[in-house]
GROMACS .gro file of C-alpha atoms in nm:
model
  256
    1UNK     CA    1  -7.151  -6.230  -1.746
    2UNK     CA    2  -7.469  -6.010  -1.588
    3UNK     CA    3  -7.558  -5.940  -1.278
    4UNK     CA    4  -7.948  -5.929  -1.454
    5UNK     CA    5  -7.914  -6.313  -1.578
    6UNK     CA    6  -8.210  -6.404  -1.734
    7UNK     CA    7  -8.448  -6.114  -1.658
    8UNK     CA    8  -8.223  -5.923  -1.845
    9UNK     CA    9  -8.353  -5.729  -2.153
   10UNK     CA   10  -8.079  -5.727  -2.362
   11UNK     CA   11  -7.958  -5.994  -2.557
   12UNK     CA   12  -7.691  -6.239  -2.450
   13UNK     CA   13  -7.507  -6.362  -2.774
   14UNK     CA   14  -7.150  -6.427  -2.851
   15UNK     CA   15  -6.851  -6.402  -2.697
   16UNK     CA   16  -6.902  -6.119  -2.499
   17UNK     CA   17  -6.706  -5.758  -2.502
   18UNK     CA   18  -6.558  -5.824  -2.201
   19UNK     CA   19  -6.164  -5.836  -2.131
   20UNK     CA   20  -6.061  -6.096  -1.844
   21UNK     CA   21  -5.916  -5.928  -1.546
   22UNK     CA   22  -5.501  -6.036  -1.500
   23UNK     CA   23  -5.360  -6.013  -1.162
   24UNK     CA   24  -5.125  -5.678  -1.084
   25UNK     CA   25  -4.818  -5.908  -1.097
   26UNK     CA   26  -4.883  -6.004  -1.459
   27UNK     CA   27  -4.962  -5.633  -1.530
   28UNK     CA   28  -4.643  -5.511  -1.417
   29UNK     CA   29  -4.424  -5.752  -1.593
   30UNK     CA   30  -4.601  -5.655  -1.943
   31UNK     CA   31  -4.479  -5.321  -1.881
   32UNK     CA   32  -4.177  -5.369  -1.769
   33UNK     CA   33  -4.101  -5.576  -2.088
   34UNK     CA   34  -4.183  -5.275  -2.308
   35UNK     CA   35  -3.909  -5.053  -2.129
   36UNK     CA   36  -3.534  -5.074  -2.195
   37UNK     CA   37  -3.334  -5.205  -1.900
   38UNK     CA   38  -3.069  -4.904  -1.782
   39UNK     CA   39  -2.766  -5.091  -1.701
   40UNK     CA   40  -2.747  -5.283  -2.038
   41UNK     CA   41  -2.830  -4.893  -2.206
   42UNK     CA   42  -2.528  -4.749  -2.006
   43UNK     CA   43  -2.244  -5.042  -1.977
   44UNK     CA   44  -2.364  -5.277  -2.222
   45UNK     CA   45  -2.390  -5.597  -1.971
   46UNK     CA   46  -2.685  -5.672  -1.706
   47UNK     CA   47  -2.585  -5.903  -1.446
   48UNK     CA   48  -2.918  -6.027  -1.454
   49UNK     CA   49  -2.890  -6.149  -1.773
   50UNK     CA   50  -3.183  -6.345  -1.916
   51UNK     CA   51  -3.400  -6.291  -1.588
   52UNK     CA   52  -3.386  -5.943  -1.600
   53UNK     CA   53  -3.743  -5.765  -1.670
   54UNK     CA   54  -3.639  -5.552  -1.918
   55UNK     CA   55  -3.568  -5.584  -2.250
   56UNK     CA   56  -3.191  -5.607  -2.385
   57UNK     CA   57  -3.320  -5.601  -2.768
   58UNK     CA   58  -3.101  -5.285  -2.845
   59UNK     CA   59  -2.715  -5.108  -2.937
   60UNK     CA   60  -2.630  -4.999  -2.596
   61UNK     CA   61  -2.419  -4.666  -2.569
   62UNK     CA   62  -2.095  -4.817  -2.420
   63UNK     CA   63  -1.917  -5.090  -2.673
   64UNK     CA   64  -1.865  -5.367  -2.511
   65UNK     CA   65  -1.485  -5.422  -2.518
   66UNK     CA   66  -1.352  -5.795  -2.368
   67UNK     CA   67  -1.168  -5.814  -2.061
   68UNK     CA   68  -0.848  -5.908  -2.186
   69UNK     CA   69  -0.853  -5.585  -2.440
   70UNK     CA   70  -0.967  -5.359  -2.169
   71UNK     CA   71  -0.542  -5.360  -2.006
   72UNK     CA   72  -0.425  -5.320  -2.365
   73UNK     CA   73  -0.679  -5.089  -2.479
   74UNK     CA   74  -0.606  -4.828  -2.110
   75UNK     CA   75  -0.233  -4.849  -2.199
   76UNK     CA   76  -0.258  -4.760  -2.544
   77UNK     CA   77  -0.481  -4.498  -2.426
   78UNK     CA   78  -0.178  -4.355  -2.183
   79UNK     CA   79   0.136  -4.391  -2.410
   80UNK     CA   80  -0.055  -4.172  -2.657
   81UNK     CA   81  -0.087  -3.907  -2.371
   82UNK     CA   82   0.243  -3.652  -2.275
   83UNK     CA   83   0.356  -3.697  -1.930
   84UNK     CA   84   0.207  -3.373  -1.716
   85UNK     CA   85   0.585  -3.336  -1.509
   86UNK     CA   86   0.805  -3.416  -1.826
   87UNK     CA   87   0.588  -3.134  -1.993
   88UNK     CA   88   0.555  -2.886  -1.728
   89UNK     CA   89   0.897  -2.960  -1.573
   90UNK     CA   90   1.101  -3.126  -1.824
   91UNK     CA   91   1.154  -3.423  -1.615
   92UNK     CA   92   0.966  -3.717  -1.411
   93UNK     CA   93   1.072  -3.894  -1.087
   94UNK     CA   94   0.964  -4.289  -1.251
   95UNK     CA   95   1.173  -4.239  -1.548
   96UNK     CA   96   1.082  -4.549  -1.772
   97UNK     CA   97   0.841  -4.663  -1.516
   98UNK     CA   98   0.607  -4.371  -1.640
   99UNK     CA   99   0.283  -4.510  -1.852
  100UNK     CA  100   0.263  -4.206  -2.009
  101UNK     CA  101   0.498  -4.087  -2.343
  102UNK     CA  102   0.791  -3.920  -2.292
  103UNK     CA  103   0.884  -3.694  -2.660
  104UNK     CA  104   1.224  -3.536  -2.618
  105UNK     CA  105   1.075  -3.248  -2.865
  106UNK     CA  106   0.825  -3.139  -2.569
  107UNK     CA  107   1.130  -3.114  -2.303
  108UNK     CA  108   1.342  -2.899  -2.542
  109UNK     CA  109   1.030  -2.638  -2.618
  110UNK     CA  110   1.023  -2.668  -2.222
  111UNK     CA  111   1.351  -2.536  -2.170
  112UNK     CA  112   1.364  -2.301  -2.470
  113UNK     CA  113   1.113  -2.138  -2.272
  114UNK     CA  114   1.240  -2.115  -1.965
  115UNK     CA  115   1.556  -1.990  -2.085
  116UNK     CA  116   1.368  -1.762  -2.247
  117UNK     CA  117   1.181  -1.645  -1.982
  118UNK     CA  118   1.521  -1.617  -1.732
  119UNK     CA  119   1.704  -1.422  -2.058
  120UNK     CA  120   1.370  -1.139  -2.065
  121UNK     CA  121   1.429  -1.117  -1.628
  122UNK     CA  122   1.752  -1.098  -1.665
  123UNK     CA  123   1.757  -0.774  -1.922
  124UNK     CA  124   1.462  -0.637  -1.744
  125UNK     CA  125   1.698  -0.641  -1.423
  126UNK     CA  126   1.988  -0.457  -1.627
  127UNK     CA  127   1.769  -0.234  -1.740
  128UNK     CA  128   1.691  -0.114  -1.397
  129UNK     CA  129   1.994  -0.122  -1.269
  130UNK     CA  130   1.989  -0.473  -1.062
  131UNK     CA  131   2.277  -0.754  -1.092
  132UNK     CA  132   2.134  -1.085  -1.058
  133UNK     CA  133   2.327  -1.186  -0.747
  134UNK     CA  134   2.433  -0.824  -0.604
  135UNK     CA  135   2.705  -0.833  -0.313
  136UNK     CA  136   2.634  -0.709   0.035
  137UNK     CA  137   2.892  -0.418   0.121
  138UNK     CA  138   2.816  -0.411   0.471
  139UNK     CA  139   2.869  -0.639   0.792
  140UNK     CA  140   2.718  -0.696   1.087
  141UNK     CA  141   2.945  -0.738   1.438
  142UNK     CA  142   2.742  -0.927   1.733
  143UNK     CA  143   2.926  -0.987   2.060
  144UNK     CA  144   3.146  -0.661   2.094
  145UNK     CA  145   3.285  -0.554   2.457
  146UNK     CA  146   3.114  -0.296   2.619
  147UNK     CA  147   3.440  -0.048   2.706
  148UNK     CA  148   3.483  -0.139   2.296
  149UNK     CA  149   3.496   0.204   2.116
  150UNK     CA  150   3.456   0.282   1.769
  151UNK     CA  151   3.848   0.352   1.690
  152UNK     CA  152   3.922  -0.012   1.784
  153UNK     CA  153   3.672  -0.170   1.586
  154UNK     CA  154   3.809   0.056   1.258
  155UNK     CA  155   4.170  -0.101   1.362
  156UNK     CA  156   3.997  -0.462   1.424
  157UNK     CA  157   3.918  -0.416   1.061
  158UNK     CA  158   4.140  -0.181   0.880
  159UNK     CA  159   4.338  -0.450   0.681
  160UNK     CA  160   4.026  -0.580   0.529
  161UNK     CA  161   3.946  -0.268   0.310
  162UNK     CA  162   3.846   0.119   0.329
  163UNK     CA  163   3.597   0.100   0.528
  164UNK     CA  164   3.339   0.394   0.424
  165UNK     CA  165   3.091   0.419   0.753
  166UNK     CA  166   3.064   0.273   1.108
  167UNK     CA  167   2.723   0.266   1.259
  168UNK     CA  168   2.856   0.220   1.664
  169UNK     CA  169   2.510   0.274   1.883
  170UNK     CA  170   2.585   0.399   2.229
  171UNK     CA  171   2.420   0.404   2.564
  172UNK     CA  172   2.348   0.818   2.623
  173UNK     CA  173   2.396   0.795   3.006
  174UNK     CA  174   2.737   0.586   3.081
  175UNK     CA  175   2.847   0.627   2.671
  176UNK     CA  176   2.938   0.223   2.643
  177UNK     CA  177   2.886   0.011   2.353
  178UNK     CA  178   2.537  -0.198   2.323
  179UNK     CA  179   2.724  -0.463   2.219
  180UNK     CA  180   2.701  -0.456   1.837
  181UNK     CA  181   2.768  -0.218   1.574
  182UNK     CA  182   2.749  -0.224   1.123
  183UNK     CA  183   3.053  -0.186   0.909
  184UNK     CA  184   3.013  -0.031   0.579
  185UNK     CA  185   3.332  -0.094   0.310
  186UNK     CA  186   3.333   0.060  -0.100
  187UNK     CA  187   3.425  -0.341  -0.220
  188UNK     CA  188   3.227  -0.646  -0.192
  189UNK     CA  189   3.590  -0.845  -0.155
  190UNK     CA  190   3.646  -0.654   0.207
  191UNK     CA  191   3.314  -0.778   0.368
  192UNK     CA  192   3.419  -1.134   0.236
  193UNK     CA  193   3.790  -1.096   0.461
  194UNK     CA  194   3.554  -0.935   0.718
  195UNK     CA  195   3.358  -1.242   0.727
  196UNK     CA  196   3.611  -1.473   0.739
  197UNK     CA  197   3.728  -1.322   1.111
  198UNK     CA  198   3.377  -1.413   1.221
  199UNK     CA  199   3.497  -1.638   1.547
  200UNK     CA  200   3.792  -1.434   1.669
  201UNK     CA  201   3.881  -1.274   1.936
  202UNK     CA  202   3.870  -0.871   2.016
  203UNK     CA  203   3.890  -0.681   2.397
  204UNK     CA  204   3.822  -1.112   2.560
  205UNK     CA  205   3.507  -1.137   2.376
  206UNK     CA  206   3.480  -1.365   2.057
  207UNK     CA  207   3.249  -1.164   1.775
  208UNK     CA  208   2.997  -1.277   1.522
  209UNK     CA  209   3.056  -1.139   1.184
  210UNK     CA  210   2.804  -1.154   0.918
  211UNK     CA  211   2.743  -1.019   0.590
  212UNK     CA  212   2.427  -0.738   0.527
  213UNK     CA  213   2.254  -0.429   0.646
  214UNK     CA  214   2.251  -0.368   1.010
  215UNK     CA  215   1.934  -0.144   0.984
  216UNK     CA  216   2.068   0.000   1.373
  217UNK     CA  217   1.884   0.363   1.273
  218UNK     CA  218   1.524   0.199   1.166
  219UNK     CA  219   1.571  -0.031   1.495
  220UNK     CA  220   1.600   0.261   1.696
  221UNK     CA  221   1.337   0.467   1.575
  222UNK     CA  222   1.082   0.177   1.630
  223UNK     CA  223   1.186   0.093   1.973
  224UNK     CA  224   1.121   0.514   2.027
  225UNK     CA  225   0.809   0.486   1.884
  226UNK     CA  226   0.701   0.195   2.101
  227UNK     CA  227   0.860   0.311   2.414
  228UNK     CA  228   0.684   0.693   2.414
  229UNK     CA  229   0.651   0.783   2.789
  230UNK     CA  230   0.362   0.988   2.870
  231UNK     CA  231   0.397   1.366   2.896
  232UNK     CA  232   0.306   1.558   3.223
  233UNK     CA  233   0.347   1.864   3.307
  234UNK     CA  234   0.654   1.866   3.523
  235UNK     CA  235   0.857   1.658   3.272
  236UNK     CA  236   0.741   1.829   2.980
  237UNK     CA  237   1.113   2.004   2.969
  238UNK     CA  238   1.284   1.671   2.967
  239UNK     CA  239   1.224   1.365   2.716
  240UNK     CA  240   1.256   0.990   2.896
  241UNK     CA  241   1.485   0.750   2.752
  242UNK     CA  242   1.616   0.360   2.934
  243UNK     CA  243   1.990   0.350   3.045
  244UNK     CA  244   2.277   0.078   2.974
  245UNK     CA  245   2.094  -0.130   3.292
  246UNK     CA  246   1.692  -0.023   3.202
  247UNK     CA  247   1.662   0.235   3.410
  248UNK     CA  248   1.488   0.564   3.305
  249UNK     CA  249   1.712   0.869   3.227
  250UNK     CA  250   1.604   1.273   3.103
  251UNK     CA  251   1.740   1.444   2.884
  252UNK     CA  252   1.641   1.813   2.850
  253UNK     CA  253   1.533   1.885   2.513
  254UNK     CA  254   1.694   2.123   2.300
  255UNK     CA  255   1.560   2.452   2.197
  256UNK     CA  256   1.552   2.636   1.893
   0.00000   0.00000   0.00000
């Protein structure tokens, strides 16, 4: 067509060069038709199916494999695969309940080295002078009798073994027990009959016996070191230390 018409000075002949306008809807399916639809590209299926937009005229990425293959196909896929505990652990909680394979040559190079690895700590430990399971020569007594001294407490446990030290802390102002004390023998089988008496009876009060380090000195230097009273003048002669029953006592230092 022209808007001229007839007063136009051109010629009107033919055809025309002219394309006929489509409507946007028809426009956007044409392209859509030329691109390749995503979901088909990625899985292989379109839910869509024949009224999808795009085109499905390709090899997607993902073979399509049927639904009854796909169980088959996972649990080939596992058996093939080494359990992760019967590997790292040499053994697994479901047993034959597992998915995964179970090889009896993986456990064995599992253990070989772990014993390995327990032989090389153990030698190391020799080496240096450490037993693998060393034995405590000392005991710990809990519950003692305050008028308890140190001789009876070497009687209490005399038959037991030589005994080699006794740690017995004492309160400075009356010079009665704490309560508890550390009993140090030469042979590991003494602290085990020293042990075994944990329960009876000695001066009406039943003890607590137990095997290890009493560490009485390293106690008694913290609680110093947190219990520091402050220094005046006037008891600058004199250092300030608690009683049997908490209450403060001096004790003139020493000089020299």
């Amino acid at each position: 067509r022209c808007p001229y018409g007839d007063e136009c000075k051109f010629q009107h002949i033919g055809e025309g060069g002219c394309v006929e306008k489509k409507d946007k809807a028809d426009q956007t399916v044409d392209k859509r038709s030329k691109q390749k639809c995503f979901v088909y590209k990625m899985t292989g299926k379109c839910k869509k199916g024949e009224t999808c937009p795009y085109r499905h005229d390709f090899e997607p990425r993902c073979k399509i494999v049927p639904s009854d293959d796909a169980a088959t196909h996972q649990k080939k896929e596992t058996k093939d695969k080494d359990c992760f505990n019967w590997k790292t652990k040499g053994k697994c909680r479901k047993g034959d309940k597992c998915p995964y394979k179970h090889c009896e040559l993986v456990r064995e190079a599992f253990l070989a080295k772990k014993n390995k690895a327990a032989g090389t700590k153990r030698s190391r430990d020799e080496s240096n002078g450490k037993s693998s399971n060393p034995q405590p020569l000392s005991v710990r007594v809990f519950g003692l009798n305050y008028d308890t001294k140190e001789e009876d407490v070497r009687k209490y446990f005399a038959h037991c073994g030589t005994i080699k030290e006794i740690t017995f802390p004492i309160y400075e102002d009356s010079g009665r027990s704490k309560g508890y004390c550390g009993v140090l023998f030469t042979s590991p089988k003494a602290t085990a009959k020293a042990c075994e008496m944990d329960g009876l009876e000695l001066n009406g009060r039943w003890l607590s016996v137990q095997s290890g380090k009493m560490y009485l000195r390293q106690w008694e230097e913290r609680e110093k070191n947190n219990s520091k009273p402050v220094k005046s003048k006037e008891s600058s002669k004199y250092e300030e230390q608690v009683g049997e029953y908490g209450q403060k006592v001096k004790k003139r230092k020493k000089h020299g």
